[in-house]
mmCIF file of C-alpha atoms in Angstrom:
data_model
loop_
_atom_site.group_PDB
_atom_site.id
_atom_site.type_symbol
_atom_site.label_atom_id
_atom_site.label_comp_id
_atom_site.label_asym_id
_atom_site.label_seq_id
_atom_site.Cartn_x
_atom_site.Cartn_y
_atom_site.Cartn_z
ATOM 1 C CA UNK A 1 -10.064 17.569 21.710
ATOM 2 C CA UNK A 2 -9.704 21.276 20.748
ATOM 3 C CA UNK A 3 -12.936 23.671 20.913
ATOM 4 C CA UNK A 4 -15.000 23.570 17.676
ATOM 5 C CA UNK A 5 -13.700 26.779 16.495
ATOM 6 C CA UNK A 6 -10.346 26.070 16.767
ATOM 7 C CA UNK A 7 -11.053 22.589 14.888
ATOM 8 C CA UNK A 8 -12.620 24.501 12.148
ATOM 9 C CA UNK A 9 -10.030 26.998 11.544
ATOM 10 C CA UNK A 10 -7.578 23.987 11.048
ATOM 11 C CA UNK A 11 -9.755 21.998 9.239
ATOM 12 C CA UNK A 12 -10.194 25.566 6.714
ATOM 13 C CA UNK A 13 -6.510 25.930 7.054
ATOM 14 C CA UNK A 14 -5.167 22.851 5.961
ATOM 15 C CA UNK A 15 -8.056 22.937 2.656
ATOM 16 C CA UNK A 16 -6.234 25.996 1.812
ATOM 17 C CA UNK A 17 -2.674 24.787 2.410
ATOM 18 C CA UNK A 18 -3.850 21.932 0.043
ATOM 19 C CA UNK A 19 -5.324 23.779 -2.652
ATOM 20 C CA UNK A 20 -2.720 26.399 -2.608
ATOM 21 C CA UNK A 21 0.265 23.948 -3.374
ATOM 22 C CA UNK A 22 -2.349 22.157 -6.040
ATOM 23 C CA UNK A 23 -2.671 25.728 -7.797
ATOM 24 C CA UNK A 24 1.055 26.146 -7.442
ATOM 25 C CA UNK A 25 2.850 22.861 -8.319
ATOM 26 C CA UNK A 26 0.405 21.855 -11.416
ATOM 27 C CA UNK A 27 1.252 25.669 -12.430
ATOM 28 C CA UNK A 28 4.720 25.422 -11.622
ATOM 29 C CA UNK A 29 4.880 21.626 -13.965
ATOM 30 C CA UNK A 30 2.808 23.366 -16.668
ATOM 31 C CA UNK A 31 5.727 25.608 -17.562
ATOM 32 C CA UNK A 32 7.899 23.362 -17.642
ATOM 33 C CA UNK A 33 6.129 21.177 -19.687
ATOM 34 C CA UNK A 34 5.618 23.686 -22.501
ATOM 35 C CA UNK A 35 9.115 24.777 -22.010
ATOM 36 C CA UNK A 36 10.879 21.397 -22.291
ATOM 37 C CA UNK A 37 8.117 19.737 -24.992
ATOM 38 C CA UNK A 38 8.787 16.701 -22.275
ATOM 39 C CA UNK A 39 6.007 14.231 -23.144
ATOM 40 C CA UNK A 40 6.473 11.926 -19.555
ATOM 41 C CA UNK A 41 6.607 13.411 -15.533
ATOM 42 C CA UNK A 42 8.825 11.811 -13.367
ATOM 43 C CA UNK A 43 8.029 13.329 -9.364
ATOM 44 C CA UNK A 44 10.696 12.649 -6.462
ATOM 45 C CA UNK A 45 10.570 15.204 -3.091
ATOM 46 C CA UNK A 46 8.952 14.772 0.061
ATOM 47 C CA UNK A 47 5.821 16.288 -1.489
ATOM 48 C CA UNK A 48 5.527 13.759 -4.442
ATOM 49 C CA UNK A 49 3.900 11.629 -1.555
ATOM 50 C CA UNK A 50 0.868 14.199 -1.909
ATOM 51 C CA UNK A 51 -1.580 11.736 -3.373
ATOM 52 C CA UNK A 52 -3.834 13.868 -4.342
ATOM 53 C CA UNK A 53 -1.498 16.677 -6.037
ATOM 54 C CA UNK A 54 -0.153 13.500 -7.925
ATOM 55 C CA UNK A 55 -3.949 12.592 -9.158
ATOM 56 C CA UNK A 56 -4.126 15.945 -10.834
ATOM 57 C CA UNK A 57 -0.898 16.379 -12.421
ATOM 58 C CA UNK A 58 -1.424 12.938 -13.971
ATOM 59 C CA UNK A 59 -4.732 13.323 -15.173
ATOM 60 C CA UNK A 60 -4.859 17.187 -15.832
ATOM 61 C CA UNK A 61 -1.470 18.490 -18.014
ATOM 62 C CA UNK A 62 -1.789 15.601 -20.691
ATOM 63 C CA UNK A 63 1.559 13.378 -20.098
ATOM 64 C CA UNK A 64 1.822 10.464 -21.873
ATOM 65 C CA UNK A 65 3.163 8.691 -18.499
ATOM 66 C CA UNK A 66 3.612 9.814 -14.840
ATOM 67 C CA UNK A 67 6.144 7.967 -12.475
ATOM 68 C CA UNK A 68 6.394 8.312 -9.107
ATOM 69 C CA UNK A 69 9.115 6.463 -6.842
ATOM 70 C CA UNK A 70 7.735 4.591 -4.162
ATOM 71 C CA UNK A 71 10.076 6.568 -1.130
ATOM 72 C CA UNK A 72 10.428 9.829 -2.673
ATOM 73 C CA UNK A 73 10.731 11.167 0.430
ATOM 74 C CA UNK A 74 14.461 11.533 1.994
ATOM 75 C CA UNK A 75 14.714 7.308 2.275
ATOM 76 C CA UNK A 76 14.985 7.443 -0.539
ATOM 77 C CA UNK A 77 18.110 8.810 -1.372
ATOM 78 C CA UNK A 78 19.883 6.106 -0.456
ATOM 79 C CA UNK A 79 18.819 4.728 -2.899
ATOM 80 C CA UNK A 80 19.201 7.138 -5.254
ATOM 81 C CA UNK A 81 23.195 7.613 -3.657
ATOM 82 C CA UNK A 82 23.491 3.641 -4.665
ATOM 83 C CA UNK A 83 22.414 4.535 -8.436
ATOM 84 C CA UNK A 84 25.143 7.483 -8.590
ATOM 85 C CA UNK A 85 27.758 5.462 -7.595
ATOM 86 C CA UNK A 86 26.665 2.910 -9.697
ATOM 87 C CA UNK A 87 26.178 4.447 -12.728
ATOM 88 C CA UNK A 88 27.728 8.153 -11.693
ATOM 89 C CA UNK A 89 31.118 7.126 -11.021
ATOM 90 C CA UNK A 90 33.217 7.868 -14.286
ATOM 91 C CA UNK A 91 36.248 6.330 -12.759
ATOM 92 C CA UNK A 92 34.823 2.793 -13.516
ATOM 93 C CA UNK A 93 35.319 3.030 -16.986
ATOM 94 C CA UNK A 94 38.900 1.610 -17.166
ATOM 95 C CA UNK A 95 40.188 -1.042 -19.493
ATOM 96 C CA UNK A 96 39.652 -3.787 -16.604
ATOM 97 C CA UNK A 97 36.500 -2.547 -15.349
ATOM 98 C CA UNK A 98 33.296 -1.018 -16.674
ATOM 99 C CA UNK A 99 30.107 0.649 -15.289
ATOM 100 C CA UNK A 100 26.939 -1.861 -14.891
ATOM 101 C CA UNK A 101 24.053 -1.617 -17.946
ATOM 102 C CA UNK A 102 21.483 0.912 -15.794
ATOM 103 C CA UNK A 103 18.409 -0.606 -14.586
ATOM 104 C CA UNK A 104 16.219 -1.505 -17.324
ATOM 105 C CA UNK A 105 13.080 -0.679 -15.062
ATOM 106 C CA UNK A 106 12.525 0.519 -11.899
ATOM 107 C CA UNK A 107 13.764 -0.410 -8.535
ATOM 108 C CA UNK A 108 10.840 -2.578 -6.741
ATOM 109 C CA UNK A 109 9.773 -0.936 -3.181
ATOM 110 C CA UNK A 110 10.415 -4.513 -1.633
ATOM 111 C CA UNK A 111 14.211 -3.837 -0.826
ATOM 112 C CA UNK A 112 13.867 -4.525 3.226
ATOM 113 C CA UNK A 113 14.817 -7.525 5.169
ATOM 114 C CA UNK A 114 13.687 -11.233 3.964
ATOM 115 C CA UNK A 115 13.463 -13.034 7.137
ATOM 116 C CA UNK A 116 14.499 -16.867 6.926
ATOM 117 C CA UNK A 117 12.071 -19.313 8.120
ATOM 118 C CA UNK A 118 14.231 -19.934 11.226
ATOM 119 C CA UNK A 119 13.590 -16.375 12.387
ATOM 120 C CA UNK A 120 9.718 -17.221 11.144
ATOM 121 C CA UNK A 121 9.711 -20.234 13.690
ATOM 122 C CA UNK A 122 11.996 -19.085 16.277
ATOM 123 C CA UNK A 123 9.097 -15.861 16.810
ATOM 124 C CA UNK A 124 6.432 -18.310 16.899
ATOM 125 C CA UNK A 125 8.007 -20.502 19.523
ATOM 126 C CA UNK A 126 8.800 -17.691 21.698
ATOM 127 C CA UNK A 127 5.071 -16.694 21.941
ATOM 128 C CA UNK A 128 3.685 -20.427 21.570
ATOM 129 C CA UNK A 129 1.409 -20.093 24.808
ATOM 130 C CA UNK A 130 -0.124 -17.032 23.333
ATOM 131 C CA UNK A 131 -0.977 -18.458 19.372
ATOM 132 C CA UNK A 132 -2.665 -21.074 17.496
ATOM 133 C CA UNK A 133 -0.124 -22.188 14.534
ATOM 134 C CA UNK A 134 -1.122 -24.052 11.499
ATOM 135 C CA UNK A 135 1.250 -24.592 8.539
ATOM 136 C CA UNK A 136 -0.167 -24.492 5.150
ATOM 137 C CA UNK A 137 2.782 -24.936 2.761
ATOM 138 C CA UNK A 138 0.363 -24.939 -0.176
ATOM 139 C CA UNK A 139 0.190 -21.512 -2.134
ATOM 140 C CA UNK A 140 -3.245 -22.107 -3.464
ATOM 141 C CA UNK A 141 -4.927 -23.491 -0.210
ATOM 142 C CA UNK A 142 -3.372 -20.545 2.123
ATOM 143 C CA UNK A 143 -4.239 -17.828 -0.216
ATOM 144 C CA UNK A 144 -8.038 -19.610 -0.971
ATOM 145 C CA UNK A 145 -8.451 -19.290 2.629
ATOM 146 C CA UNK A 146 -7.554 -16.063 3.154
ATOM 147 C CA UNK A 147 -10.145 -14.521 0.174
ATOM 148 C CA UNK A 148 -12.386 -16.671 2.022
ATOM 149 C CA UNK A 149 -11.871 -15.621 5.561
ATOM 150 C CA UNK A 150 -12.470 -11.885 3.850
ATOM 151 C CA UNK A 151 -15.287 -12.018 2.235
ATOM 152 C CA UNK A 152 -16.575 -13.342 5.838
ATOM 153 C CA UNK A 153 -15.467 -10.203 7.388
ATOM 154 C CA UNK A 154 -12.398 -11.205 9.014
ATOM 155 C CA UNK A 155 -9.799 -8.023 9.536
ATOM 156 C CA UNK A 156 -6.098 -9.874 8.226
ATOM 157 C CA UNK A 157 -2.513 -9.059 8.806
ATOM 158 C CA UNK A 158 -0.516 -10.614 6.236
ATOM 159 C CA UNK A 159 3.470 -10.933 6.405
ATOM 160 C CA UNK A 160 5.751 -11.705 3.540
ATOM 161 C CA UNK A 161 8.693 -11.545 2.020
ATOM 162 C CA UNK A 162 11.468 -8.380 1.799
ATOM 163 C CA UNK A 163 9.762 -5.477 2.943
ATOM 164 C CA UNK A 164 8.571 -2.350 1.553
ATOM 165 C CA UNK A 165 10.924 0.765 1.786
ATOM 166 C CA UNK A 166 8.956 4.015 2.026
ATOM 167 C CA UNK A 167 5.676 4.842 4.110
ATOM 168 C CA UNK A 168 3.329 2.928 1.839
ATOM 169 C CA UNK A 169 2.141 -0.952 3.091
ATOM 170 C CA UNK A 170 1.376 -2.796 -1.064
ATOM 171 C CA UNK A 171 1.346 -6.193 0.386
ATOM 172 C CA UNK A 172 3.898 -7.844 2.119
ATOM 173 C CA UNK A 173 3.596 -5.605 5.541
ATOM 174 C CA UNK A 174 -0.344 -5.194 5.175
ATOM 175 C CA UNK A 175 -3.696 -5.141 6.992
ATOM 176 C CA UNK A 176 -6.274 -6.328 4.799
ATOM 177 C CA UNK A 177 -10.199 -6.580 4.936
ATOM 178 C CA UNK A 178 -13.485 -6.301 2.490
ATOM 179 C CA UNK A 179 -13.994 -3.157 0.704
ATOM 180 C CA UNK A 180 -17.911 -3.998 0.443
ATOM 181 C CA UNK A 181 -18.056 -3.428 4.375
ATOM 182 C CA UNK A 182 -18.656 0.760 5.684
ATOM 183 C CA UNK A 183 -18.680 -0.719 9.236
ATOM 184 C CA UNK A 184 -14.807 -1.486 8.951
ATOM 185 C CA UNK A 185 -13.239 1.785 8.867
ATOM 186 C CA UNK A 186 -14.614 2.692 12.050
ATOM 187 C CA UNK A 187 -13.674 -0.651 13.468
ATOM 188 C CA UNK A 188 -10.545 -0.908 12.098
ATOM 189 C CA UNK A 189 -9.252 2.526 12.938
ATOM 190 C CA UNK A 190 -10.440 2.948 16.518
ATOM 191 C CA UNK A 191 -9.813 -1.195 17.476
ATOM 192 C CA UNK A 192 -6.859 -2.086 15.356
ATOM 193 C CA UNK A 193 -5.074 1.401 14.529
ATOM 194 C CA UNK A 194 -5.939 3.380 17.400
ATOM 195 C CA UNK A 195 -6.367 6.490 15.236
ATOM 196 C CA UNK A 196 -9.163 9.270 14.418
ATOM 197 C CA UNK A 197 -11.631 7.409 12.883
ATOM 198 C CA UNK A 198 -12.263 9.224 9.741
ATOM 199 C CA UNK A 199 -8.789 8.525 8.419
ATOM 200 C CA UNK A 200 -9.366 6.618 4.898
ATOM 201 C CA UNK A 201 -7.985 3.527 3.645
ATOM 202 C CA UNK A 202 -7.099 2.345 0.360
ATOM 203 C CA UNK A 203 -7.970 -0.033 -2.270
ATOM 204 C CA UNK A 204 -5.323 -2.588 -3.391
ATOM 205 C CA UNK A 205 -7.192 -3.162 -7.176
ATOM 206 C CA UNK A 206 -6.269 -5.379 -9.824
ATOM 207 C CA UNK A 207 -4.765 -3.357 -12.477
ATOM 208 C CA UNK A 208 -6.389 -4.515 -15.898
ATOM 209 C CA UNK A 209 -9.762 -3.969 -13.951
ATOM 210 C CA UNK A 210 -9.082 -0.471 -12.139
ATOM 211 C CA UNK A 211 -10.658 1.523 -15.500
ATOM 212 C CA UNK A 212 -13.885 -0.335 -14.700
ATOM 213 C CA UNK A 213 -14.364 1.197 -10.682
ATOM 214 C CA UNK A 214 -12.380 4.737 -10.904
ATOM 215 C CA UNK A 215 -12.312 7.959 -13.179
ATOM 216 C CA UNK A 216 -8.646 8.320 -14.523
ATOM 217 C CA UNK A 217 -9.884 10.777 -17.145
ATOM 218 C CA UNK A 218 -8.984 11.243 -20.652
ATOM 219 C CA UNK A 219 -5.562 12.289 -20.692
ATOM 220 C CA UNK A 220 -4.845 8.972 -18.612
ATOM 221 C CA UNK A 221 -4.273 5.526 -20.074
ATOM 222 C CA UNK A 222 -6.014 2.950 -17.806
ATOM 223 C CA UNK A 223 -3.863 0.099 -16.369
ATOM 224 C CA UNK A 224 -1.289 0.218 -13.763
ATOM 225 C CA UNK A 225 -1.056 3.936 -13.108
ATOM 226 C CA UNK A 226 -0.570 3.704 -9.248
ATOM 227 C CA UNK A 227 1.675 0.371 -8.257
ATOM 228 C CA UNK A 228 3.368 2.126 -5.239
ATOM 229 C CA UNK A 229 -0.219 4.218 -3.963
ATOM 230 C CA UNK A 230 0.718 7.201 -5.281
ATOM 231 C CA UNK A 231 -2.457 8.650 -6.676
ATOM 232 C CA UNK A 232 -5.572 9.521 -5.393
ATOM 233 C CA UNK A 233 -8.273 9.157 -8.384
ATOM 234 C CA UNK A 234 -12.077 9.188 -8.063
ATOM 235 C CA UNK A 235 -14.618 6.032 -7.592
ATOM 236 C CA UNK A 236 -17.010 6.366 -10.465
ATOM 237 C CA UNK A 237 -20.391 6.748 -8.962
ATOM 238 C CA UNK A 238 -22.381 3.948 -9.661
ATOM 239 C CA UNK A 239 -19.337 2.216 -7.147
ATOM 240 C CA UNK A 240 -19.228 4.128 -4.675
ATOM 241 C CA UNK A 241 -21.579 2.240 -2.344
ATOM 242 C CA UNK A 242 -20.326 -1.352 -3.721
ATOM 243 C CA UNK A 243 -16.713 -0.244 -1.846
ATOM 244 C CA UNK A 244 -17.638 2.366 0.674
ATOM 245 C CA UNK A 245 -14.654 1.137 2.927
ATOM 246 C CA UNK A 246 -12.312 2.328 0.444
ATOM 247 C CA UNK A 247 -14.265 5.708 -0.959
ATOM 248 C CA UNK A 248 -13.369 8.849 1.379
ATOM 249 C CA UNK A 249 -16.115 11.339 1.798
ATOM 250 C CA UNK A 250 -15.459 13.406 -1.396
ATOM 251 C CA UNK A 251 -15.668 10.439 -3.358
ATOM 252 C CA UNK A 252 -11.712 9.520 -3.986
ATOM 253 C CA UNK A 253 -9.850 6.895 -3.292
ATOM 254 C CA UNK A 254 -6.000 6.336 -3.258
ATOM 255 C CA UNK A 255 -5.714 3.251 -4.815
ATOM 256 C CA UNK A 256 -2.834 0.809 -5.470
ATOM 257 C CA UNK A 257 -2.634 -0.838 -8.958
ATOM 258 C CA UNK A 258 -1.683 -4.574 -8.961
ATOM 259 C CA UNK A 259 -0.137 -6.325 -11.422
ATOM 260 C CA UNK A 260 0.467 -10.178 -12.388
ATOM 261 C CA UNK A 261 3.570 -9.444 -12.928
ATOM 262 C CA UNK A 262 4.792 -7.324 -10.755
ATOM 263 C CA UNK A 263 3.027 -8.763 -7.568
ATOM 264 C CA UNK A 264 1.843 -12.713 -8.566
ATOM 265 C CA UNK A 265 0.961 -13.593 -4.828
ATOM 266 C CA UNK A 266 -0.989 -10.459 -4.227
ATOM 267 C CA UNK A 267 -2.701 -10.464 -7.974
ATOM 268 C CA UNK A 268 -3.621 -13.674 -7.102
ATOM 269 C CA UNK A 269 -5.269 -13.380 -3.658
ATOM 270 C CA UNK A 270 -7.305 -10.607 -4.963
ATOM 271 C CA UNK A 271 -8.058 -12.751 -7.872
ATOM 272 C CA UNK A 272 -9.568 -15.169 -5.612
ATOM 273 C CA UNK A 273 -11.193 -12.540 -3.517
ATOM 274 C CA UNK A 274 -12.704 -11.405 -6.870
ATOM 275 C CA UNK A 275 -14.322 -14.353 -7.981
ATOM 276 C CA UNK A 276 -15.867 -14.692 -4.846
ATOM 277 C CA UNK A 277 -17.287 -11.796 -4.168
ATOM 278 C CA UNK A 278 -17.056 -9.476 -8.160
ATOM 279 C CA UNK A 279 -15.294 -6.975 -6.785
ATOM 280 C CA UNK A 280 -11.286 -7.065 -7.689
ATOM 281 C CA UNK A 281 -9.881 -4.930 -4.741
ATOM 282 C CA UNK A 282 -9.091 -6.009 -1.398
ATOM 283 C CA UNK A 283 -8.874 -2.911 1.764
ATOM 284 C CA UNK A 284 -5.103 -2.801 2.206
ATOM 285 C CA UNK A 285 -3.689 -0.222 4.997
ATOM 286 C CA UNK A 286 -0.325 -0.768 6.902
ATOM 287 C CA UNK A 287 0.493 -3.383 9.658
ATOM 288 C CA UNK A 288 1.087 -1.748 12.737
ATOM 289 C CA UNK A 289 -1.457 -1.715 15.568
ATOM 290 C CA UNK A 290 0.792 0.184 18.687
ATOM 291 C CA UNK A 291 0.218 3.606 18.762
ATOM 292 C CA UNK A 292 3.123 5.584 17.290
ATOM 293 C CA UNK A 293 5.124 2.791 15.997
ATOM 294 C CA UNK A 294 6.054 2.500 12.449
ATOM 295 C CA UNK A 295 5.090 0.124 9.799
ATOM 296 C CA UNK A 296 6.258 -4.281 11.866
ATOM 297 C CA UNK A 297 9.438 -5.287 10.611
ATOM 298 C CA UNK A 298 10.852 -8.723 11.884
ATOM 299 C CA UNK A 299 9.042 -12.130 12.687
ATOM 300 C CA UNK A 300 8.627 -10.479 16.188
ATOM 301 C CA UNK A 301 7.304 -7.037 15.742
ATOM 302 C CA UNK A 302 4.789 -8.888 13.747
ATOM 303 C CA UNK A 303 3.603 -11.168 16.528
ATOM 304 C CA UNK A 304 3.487 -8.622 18.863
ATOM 305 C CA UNK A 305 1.547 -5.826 17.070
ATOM 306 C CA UNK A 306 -0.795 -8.664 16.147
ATOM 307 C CA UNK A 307 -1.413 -9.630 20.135
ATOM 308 C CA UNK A 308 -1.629 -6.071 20.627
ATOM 309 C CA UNK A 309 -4.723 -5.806 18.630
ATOM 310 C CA UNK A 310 -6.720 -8.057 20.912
ATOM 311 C CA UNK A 311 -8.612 -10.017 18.569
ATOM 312 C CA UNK A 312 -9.226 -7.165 16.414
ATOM 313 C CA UNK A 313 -6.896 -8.807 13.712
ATOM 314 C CA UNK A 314 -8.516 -12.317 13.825
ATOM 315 C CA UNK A 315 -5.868 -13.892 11.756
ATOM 316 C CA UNK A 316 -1.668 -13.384 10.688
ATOM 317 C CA UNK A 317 -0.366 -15.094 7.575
ATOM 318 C CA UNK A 318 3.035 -15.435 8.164
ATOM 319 C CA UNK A 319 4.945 -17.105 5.524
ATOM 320 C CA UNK A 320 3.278 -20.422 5.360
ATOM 321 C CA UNK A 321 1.636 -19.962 8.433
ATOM 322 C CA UNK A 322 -1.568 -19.304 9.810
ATOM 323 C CA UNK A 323 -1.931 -17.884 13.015
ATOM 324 C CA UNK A 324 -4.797 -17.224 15.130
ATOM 325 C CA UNK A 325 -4.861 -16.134 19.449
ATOM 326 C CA UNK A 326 -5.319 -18.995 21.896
ATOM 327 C CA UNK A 327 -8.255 -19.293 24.044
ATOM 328 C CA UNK A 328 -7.723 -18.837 27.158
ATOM 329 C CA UNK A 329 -7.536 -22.062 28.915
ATOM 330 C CA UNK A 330 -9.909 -21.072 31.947
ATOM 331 C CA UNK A 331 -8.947 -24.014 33.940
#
């Protein structure tokens, strides 16, 4: 812990830092917007993952629509090496051979590993002494309980399908708990995330009823503005103590937009979350509980970050599963 003063001077320093490449970037985008007449913004870089720099250039310099790739940090050039050769390479276009039609929409951020369900079972049989293991092959039922097991405060990792490439967790790699509960940040960042405990989480909202909880401002058409987390926008102020586990202290939030269509499973959880409780966002922040290790991957890394918590993540969904610790057996 570094002497107050020093704290301060970082804490002023990084404010200006921020504001500085605010004042410079939406200046910098400006210009070229006048200069091209370019109606949409498209962002890649390593600093495109500045949420709130994002926020403003979206809602400030009037484009019609702002995209921003879910890794556009340097993973994400692979992908963007894939496209070029793809649709790049000239020397396709020969009588036998032609280039593919190019993607008609964006690559999804789910391009990771889809582990079978014998690497699923295999993980849970190698730490059967530690778990309790229900299967619950029903959709409807597993995802029921879940919403339920939220609105009762329970902190939930939840582990799914391919997973996400870049640093953002939208669902499938995800801690999730109750936005209605202040208590949790503290809780979850010192117990389960072993972090500062002012560090902010987001919102995972349901898109066609974001316009209804945060300020996009005029020049912004409500809907699915941020699917990948990308944006940091403002909790109108009548909300702000309905969701106060998702509303930093300046009154923002960096929210992720969900769509039916896009994300069925997770629209529908926080569907169900929504009727039970009339608020249609669930707390979403990454799964990963051991200090200094990255976002789980595999079956395993699952299991094992989700022992590491110690009962501070009550419950894993895990492909059809439901997991919960064992109690001890104190005979």
């Amino acid at each position: 812990r570094p002497p107050l003063s020093v704290a301060l001077d970082a804490i002023a320093l990084a404010h200006r830092i921020q504001t500085d490449l605010e004042t410079v970037a939406i200046d910098f985008v400006r210009h070229f917007k006048e200069k091209t007449g370019q109606s949409n913004l498209c962002l890649a870089g390593g600093v495109a993952l500045n949420s709130v720099l994002n926020g403003r250039l979206a809602r400030e310099l009037g484009f019609e629509q702002t995209f921003i790739t879910p890794y556009p940090g340097d993973d994400g050039i692979a992908v963007g090496c894939c496209a070029f050769g793809l649709f790049g390479n000239t020397h396709l276009d020969t009588a036998d051979e032609k280039r593919p039609p190019i993607w008609k929409k964006p690559f999804a951020p789910y391009l990771g590993p889809d582990p079978s369900e014998e690497e699923i079972r295999d993980a849970l049989v190698a730490a059967v002494p530690w778990l309790e293991v229900e299967a619950v092959r029903d959709e409807d039922v597993r995802l029921t309980t879940m919403a339920e097991e939220l609105e009762n405060g329970t902190v939930i990792a939840w582990y799914r399908s391919r997973s996400e490439m870049g640093p953002r967790a939208l669902g499938h790699r995800s801690i999730l708990a109750d936005p209605r509960k202040k208590g949790l940040v503290r809780f979850i960042n010192e117990h389960v995330k072993s972090r500062e405990s002012f560090r902010p989480f987001a919102p995972s909202v349901l898109a066609e009823e974001a316009h209804q909880w945060f300020e996009f401002g005029n020049n912004v058409e409500a809907g699915n503005l941020s699917p990948y987390m990308s944006m940091t926008v403002t909790v109108q102020n009548d909300k702000r103590s309905e969701i106060p586990a998702v509303t930093h202290v300046d009154g923002s939030s960096r929210l992720q937009t969900v769509t039916k269509e896009a994300e069925p499973v997770y629209h529908k959880l926080i569907s169900k979350f929504s009727e039970l409780t009339g608020v249609p966002m669930v707390l979403n922040t990454s799964f990963n509980s051991l200090p200094g290790e990255p976002i789980v991957e595999s079956p395993a890394d699952a299991i094992r970050s989700f022992l590491f918590s110690a009962g501070a993540i009550e419950v894993l969904i895990m492909g059809d599963y439901v997991i919960r610790r064992k109690s001890a057996d104190l005979r």
